[in-house]
Coordinates of C-alpha atoms and ligand atoms in Angstrom, one line a residue:
X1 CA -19.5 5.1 -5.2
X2 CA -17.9 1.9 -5.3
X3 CA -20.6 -0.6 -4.0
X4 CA -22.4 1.0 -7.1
X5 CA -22.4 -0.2 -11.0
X6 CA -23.0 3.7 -11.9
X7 CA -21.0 6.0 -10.1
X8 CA -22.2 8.5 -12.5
X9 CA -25.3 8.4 -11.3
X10 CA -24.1 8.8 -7.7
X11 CA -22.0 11.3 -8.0
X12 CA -24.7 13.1 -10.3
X13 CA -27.4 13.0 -7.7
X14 CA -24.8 14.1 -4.3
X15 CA -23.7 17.0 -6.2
X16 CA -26.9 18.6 -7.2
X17 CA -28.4 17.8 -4.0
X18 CA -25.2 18.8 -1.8
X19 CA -23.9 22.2 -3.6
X20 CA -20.6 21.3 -1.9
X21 CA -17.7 24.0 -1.4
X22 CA -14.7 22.3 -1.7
X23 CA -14.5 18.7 -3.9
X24 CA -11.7 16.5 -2.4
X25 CA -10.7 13.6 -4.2
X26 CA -8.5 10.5 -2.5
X27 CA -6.4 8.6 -4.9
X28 CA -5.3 5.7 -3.1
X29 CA -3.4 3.7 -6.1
X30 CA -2.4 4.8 -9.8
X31 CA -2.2 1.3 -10.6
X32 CA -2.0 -2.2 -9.3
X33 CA 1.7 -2.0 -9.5
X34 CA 1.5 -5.6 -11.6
X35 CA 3.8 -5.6 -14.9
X36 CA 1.8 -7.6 -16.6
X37 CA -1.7 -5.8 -16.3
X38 CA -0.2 -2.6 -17.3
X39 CA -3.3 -1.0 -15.4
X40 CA -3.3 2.7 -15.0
X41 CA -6.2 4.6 -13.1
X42 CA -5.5 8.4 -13.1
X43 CA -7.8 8.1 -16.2
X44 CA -10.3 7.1 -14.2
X45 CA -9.7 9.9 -11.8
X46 CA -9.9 12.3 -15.0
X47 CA -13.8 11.0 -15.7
X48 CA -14.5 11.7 -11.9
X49 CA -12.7 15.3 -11.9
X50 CA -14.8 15.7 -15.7
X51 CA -17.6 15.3 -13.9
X52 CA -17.4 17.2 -11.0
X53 CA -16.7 20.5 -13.1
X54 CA -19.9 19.9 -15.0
X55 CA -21.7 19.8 -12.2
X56 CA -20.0 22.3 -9.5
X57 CA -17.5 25.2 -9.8
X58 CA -16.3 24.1 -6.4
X59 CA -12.4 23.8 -6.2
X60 CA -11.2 20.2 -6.7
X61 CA -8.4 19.1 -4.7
X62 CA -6.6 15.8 -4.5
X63 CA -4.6 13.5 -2.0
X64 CA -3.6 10.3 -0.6
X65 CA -1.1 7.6 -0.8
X66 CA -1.4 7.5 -4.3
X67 CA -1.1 11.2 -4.9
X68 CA 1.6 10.9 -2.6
X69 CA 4.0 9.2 -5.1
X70 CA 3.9 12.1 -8.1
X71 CA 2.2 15.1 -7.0
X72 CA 3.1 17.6 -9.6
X73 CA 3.0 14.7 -12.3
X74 CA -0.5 13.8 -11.4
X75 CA -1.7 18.0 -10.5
X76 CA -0.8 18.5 -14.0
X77 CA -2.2 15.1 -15.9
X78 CA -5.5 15.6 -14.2
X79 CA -6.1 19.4 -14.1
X80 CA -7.2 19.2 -10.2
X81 CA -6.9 22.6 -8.6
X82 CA -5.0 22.0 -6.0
X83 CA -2.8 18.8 -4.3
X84 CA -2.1 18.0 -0.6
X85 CA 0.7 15.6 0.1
X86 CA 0.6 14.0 3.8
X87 CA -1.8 13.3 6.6
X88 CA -4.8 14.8 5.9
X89 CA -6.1 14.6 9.2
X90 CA -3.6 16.9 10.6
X91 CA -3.8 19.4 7.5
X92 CA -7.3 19.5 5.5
X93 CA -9.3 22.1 8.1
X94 CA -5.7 24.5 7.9
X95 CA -6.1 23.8 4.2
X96 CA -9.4 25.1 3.7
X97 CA -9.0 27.9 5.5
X98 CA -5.2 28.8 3.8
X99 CA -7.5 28.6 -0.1
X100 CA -10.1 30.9 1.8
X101 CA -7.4 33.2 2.9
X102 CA -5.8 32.9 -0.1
X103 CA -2.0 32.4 1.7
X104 CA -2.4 28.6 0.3
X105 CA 1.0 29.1 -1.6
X106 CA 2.4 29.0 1.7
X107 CA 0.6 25.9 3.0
X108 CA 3.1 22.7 3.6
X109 CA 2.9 20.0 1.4
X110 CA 0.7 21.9 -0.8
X111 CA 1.0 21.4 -4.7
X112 CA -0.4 24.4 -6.9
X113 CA -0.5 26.5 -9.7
X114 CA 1.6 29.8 -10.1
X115 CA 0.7 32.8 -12.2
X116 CA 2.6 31.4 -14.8
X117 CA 1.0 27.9 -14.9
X118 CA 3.8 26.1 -13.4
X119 CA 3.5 23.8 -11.2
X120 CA 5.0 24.3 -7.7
X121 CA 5.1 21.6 -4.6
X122 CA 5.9 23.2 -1.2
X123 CA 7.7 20.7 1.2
X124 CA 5.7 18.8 3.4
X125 CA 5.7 19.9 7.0
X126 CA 8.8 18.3 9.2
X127 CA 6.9 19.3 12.9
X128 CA 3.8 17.3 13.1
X129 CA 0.8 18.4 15.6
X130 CA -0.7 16.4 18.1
X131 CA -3.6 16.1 16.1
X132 CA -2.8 12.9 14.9
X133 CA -1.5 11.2 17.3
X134 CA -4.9 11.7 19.8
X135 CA -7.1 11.1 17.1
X136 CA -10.2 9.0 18.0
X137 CA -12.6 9.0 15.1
X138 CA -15.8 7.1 15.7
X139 CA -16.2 6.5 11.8
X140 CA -19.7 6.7 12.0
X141 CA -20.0 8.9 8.3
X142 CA -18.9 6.2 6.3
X143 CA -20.9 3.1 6.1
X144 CA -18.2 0.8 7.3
X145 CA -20.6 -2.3 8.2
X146 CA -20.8 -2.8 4.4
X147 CA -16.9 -2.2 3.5
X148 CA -16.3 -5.0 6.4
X149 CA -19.3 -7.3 4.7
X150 CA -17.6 -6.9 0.9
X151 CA -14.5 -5.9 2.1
X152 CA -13.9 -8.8 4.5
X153 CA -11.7 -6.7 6.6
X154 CA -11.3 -3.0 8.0
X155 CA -8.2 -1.5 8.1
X156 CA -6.8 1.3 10.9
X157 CA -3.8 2.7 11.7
X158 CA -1.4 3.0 14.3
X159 CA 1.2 5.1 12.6
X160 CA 2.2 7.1 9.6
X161 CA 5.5 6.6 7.7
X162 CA 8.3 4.4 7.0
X163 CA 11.8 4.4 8.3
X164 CA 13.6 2.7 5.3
X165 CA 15.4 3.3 2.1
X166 CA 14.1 0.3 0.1
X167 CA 14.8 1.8 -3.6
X168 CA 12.7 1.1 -5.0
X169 CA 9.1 2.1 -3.0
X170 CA 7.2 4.5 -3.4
X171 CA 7.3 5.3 0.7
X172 CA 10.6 6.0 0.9
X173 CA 10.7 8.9 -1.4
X174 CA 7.2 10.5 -0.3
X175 CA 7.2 10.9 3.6
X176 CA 11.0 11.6 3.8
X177 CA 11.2 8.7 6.5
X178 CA 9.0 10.7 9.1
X179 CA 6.9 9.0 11.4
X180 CA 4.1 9.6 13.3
X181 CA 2.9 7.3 15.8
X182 CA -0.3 7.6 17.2
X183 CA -1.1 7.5 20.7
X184 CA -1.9 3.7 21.3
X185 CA -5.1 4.7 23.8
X186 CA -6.7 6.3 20.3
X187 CA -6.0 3.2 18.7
X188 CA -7.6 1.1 21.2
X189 CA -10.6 3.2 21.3
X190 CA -11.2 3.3 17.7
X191 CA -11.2 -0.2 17.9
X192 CA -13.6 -0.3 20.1
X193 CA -15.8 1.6 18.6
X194 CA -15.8 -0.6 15.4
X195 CA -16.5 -3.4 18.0
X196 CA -19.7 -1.9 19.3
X197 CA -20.4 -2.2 15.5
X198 CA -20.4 -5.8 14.8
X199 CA -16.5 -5.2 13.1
X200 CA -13.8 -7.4 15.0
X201 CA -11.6 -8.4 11.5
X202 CA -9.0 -5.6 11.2
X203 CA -5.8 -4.9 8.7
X204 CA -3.2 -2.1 10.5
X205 CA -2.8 0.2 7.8
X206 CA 1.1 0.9 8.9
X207 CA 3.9 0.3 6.3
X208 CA 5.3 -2.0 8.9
X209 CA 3.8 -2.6 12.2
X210 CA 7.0 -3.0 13.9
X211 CA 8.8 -0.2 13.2
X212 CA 9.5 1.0 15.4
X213 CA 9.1 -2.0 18.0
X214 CA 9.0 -0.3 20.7
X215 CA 5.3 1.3 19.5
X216 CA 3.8 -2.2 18.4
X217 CA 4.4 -3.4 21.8
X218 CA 2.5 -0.6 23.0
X219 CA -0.5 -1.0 20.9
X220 CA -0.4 -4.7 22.2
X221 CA -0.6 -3.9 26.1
X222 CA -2.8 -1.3 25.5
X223 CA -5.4 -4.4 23.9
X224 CA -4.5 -6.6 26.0
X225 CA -4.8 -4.5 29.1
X226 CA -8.6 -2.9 27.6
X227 CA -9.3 -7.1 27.6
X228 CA -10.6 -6.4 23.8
X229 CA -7.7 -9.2 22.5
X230 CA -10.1 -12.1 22.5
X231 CA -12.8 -10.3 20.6
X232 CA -10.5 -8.9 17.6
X233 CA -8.3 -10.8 15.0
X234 CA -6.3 -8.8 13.0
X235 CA -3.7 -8.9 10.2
X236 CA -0.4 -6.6 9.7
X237 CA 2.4 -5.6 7.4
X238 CA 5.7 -6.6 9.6
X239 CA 9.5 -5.6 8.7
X240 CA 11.8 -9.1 9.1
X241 CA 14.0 -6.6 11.8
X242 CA 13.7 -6.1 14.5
X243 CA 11.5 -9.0 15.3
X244 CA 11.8 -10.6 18.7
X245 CA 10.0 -13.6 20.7
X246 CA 8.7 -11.1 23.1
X247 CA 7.0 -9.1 20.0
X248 CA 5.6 -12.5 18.2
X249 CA 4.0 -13.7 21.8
X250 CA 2.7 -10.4 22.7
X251 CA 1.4 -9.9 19.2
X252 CA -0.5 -13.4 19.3
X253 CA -1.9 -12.7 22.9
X254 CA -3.5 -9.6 21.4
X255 CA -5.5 -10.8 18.3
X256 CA -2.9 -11.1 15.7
X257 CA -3.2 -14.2 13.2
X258 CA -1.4 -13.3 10.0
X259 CA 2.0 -11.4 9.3
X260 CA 2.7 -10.3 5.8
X261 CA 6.6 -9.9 5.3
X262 CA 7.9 -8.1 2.4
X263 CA 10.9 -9.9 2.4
X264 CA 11.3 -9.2 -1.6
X265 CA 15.1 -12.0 -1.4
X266 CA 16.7 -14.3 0.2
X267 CA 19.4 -13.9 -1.3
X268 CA 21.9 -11.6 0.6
X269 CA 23.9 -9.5 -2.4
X270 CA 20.3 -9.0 -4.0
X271 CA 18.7 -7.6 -0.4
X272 CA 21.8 -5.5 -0.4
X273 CA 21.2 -4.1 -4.1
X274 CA 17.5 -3.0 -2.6
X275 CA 19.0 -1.5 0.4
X276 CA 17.6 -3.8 2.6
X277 CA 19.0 -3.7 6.3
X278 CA 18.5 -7.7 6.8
X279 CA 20.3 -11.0 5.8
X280 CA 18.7 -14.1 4.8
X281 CA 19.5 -15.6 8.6
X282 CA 17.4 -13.0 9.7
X283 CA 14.2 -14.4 7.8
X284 CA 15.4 -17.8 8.7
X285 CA 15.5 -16.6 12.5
X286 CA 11.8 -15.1 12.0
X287 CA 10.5 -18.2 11.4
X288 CA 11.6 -20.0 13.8
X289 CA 10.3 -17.2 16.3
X290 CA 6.9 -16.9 14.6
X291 CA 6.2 -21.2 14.5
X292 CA 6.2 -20.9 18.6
X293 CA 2.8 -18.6 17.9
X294 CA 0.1 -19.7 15.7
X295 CA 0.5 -16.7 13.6
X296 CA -0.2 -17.3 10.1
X297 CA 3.1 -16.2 7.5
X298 CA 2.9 -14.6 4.1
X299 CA 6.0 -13.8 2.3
X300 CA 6.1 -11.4 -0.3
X301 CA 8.9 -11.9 -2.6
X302 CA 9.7 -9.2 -6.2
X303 CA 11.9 -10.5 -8.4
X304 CA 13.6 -9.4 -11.5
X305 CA 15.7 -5.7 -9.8
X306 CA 19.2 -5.2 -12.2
X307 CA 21.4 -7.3 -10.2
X308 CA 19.0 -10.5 -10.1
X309 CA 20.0 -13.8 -12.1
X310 CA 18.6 -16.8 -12.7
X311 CA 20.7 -18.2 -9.7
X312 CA 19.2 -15.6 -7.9
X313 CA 16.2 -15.7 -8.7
X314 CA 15.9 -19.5 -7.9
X315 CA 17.6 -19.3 -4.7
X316 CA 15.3 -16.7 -3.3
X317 CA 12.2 -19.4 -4.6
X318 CA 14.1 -22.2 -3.3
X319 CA 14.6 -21.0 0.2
X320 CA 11.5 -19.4 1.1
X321 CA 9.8 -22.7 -0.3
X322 CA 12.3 -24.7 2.6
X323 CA 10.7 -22.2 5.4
X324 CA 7.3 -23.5 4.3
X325 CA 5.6 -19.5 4.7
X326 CA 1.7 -20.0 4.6
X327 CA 1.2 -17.7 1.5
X328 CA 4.6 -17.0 -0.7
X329 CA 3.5 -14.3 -3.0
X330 CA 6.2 -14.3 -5.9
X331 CA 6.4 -10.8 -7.8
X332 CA 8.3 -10.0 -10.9
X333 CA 9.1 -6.7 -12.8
X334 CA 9.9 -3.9 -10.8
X335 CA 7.3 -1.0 -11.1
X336 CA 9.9 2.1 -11.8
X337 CA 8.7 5.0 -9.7
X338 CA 9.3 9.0 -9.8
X339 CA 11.6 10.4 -7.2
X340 CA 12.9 6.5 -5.8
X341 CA 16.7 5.6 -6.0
X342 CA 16.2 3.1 -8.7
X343 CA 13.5 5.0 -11.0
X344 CA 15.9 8.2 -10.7
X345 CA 18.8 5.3 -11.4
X346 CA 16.9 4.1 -14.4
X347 CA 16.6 7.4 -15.7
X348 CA 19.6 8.6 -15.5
X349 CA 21.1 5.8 -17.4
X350 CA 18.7 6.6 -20.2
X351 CA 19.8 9.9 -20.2
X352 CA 23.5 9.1 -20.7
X353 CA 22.4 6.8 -23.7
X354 CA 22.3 3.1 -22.6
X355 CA 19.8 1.0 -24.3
X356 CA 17.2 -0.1 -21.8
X357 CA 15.1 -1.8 -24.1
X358 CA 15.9 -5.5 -23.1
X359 CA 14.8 -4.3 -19.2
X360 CA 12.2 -2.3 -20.4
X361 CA 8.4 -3.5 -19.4
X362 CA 5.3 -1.2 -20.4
X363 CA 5.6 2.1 -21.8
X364 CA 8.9 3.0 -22.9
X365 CA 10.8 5.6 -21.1
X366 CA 11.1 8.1 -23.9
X367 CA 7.5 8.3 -23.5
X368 CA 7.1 8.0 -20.3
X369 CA 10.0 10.4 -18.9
X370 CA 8.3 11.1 -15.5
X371 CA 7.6 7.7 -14.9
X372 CA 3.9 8.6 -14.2
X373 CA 2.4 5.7 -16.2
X374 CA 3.5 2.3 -16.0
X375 CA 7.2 1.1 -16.7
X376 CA 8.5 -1.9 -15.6
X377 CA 12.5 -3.3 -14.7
X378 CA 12.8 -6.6 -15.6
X379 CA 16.5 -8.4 -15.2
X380 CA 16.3 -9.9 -18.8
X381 CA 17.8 -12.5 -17.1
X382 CA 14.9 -14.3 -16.5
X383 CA 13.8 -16.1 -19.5
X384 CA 10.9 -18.2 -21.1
X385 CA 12.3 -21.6 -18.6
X386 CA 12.2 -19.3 -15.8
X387 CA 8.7 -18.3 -16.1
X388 CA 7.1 -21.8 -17.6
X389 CA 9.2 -23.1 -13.6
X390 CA 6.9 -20.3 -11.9
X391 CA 3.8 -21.3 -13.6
X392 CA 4.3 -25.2 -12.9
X393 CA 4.9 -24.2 -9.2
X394 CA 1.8 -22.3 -8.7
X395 CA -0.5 -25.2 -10.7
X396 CA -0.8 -27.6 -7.3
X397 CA -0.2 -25.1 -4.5
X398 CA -3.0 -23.1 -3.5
X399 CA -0.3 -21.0 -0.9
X400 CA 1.9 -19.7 -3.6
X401 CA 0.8 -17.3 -6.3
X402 CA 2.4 -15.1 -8.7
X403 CA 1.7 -11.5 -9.4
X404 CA -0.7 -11.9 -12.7
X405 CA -3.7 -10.1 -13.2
X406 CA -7.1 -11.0 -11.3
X407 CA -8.6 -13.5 -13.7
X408 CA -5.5 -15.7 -13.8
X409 CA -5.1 -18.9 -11.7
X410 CA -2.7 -18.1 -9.3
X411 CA -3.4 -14.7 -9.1
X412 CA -2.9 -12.8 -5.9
X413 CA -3.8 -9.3 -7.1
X414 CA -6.4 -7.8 -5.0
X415 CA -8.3 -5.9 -7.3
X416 CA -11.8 -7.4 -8.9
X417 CA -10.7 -10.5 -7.7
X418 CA -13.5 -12.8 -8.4
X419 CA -12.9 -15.6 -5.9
X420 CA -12.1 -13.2 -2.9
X421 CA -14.9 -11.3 -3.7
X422 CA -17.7 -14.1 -3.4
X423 CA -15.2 -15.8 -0.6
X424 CA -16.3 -12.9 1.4
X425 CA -20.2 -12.5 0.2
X426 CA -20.4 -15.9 1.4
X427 CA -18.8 -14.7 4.9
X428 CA -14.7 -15.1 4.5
X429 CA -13.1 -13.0 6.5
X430 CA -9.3 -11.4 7.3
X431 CA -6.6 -10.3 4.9
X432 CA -6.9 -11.3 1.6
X433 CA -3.9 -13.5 1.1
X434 CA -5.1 -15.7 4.2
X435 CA -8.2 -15.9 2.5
X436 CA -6.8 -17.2 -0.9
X437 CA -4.5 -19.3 0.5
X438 CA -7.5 -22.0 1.8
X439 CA -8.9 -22.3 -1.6
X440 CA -8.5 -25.7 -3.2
X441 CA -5.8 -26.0 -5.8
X442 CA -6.6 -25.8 -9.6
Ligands
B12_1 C1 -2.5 -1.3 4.2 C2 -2.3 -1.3 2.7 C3 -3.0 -2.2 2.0 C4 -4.0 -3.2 2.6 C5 -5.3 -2.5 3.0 C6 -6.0 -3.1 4.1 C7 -7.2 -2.4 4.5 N1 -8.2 -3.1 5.0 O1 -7.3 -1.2 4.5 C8 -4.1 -4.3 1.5 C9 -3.2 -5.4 1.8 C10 -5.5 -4.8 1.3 C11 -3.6 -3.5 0.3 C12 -3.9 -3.9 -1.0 C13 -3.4 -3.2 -2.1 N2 -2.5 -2.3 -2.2 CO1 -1.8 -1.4 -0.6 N3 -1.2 -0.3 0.8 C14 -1.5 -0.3 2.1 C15 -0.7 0.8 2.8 C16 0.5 0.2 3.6 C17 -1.5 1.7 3.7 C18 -2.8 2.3 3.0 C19 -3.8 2.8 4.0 O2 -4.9 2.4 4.0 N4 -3.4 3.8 4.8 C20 -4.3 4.4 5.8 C21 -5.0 5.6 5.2 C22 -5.8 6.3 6.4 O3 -4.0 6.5 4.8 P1 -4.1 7.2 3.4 O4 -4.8 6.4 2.4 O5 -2.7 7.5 3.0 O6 -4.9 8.5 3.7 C23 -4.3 9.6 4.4 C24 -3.5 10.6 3.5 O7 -3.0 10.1 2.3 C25 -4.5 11.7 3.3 N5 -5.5 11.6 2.2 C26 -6.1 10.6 1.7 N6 -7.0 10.9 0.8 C27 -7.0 12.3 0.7 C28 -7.7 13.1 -0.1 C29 -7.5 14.5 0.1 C30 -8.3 15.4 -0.8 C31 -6.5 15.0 1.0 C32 -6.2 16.4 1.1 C33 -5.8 14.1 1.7 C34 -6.0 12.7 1.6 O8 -5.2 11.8 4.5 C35 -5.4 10.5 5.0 C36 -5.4 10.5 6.5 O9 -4.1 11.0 6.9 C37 -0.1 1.6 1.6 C38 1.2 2.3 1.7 C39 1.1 3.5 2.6 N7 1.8 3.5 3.7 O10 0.4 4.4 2.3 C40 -0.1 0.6 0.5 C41 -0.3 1.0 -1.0 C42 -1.3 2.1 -1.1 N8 -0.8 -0.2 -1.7 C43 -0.4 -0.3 -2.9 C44 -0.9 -1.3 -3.8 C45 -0.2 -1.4 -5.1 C46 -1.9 -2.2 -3.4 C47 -2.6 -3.2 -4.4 C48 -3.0 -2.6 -5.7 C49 -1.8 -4.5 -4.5 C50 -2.4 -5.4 -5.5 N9 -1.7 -5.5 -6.6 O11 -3.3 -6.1 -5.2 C51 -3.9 -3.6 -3.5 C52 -5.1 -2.7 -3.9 C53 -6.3 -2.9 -3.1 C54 -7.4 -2.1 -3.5 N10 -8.4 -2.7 -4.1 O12 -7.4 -0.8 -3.5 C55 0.6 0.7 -3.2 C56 0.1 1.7 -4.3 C57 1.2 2.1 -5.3 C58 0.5 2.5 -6.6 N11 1.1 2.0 -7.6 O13 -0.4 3.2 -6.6 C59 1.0 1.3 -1.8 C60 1.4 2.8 -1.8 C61 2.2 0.4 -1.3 C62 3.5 0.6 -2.0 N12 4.5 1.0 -1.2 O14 3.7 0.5 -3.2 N13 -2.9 -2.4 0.7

């Protein structure tokens, strides 16, 4: 539906020619986590669901990363039948069955209705199968010659889950730091596959490919030893620790050109405050590692958590300018999540009576007490000055942008970005950042 103007239309015509059984709906984002747009898409989601029901009494069900973050939040805001939180690869052919069986209220990870109404989440399963991690899809139902042609880039995995605490993401709360690594022979072949198909630009869809590090070296041999590395560039997600010489060589000999950090500070009582396991030395040390390779560097910084000040704030901008990344992406306002350390933190402070409003970004939290639609944290520390500094920086330097919505200059949002989306009509290709970053300046 979305290479289309009316997905109406498309949705109309495959569900009175399809009769299907089950409807299964992926929501991938419930916003563009950007304080300033204050976008929200579950509405969206609700025209989509709307639809269906018109058109088929088949039972709707919902997942995905987006899901992921407020299951029972979104189950109820939308009126879907049914939620599935996790890898759907291991779980939706179990699922179908358990809803045909009717024992679905015993299904992991399933979110549901009770007799009464109420909404109940089971916990996600802790034992994965080997389903997963032997997966080799060929990808062939999806037409993925046209995402790679608008989409400039295809994206795969080579593991599910993040090991970390940061707290204020989304991932930390909704995979209870499980991983699942998959096995890096699949990976390869998927890969291959996509190659027989014209695709050689690819995005790892891990939270961070080098965690653990042991694994990303593994999926590097395994390219390197199939002789597929010179055919292939792709782009990844990388954790500042544990990074190594050995991991940056390895990683350039097998196709990698662009590393996208989320360093978030550099300044070491703020990276504490986020639970962050690294130093500013460390990302110091990275790039000294990284400029032996001719890997491109994109640092993503968020500014504006309760402990930052202007000090802070300037520091972190100050420093990462000195390392000279490639792309500095500069974030501010802290998107306050359901069930994370510092949306639960937030809350909680409401609840005993604090007045937030100075911090406060969005929709206020009395109306907004699940944190489903968008509320932002933002350290009122950073004032008028602060923000007039960000946008002078940004004016002459095509690498550094600032988290403001699509049509802004400066912008690195990725969604209906106007420049990246005729950069790659007209042939552009890799992850977006490296593709913004060789524009010329305003
Ligand atoms: C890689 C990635 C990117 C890459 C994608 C590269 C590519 N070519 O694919 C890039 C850099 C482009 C990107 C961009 C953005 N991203 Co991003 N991204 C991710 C990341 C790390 C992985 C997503 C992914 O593709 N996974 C691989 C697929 C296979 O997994 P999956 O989608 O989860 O699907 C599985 C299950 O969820 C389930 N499932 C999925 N659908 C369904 C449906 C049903 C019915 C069922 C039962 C199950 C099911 O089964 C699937 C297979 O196991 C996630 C974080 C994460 N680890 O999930 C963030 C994440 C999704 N991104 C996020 C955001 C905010 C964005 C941007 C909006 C940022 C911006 N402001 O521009 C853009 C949006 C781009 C767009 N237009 O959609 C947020 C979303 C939070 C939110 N508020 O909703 C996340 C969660 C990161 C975070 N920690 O905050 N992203």
């Amino acid at each position: 539906m979305c290479f289309s103007d009316n997905w109406e239309e498309i949705l109309k015509n495959y569900l009175s020619n399809t009769h299907p059984d089950y409807i299964g709906i992926s929501l991938r984002n419930i916003d563009e986590a950007m304080m300033i747009s204050q976008s929200f898409y579950i509405d969206f989601i609700n025209l989509v669901i709307q639809l269906c029901r018109q058109l088929s009494s088949a039972p709707i069900f919902i997942g995905g990363a987006g899901f992921a973050i407020a299951p029972r939040e979104i189950l109820n805001y939308t009126g879907a039948d049914f939620g599935l939180i996790g890898n759907g690869i291991n779980s939706i052919a179990d699922f179908i069955k358990a809803i045909e069986q009717n024992t679905y209220t015993k299904f992991p990870g399933c979110a549901y209705r009770n007799s009464n109404r109420d909404i109940i989440l089971n916990p996600p399963k802790k034992n994965f199968t080997h389903r997963y991690a032997s997966f080799q899809p060929h990808r062939n139902f999806a037409n993925l010659n046209k995402y790679f042609t608008e989409g400039g880039q295809i994206g795969i995995e080579t593991k599910r889950g993040c090991t970390q605490q940061c707290i204020y993401c989304v991932e930390s709360s909704s995979n209870n730091n499980a991983i699942e690594l998959r096995n890096p022979y699949a990976v390869v072949f998927e890969i291959e596959q996509l190659l027989e198909r014209g695709i050689n630009v690819f995005h790892w869809c891990d939270s961070e490919f080098n965690l653990p590090i042991e694994h990303a070296l593994q999926i590097c041999n395994e390219i390197i030893k199939r002789q597929i590395n010179k055919k292939i560039k792709w782009y990844t997600y990388c954790f500042p620790v544990p990074f190594t010489e050995e991991l940056a060589l390895m990683m350039e000999q097998a196709g990698c050109v662009g590393i996208n950090f989320g360093v978030d500070s550099l300044h070491n009582d703020i990276l504490q405050s986020l639970h962050k396991p690294y130093k500013c030395e460390d990302i110091q040390r990275l790039v000294k590692i990284l400029r032996k390779t001719r890997i491109s560097i994109m640092f993503d910084l968020l500014l504006g958590s309760p402990a930052e000040s202007i000090d802070t704030a300037l520091f972190t901008i100050e420093n990462a300018l000195k390392l000279k990344p490639d792309a500095l992406g500069i974030s501010f306002g802290v998107r306050l999540y359901p069930y994370t350390t510092l949306g639960e933190n937030i809350l909680s402070l409401y609840q005993k009576g604090h007045n937030l409003t100075n911090f406060i970004h969005g929709k206020p939290i009395e109306e907004n007490k699940n944190l489903l639609f968008p509320t932002y944290y933002l350290s009122d520390k950073l004032d008028k000055d602060f923000f007039d500094y960000l946008k002078n920086l940004v004016k002459n330097q095509s690498s550094v942008f600032l988290s403001l919505p699509a049509t802004e200059e400066g912008s690195y949002s990725y969604c209906n970005h106007d420049y990246l989306i005729n950069a790659i009509k007209n042939g552009a290709r890799g992850a977006y950042w490296d593709i913004l970053r060789k524009r010329t300046p305003y």
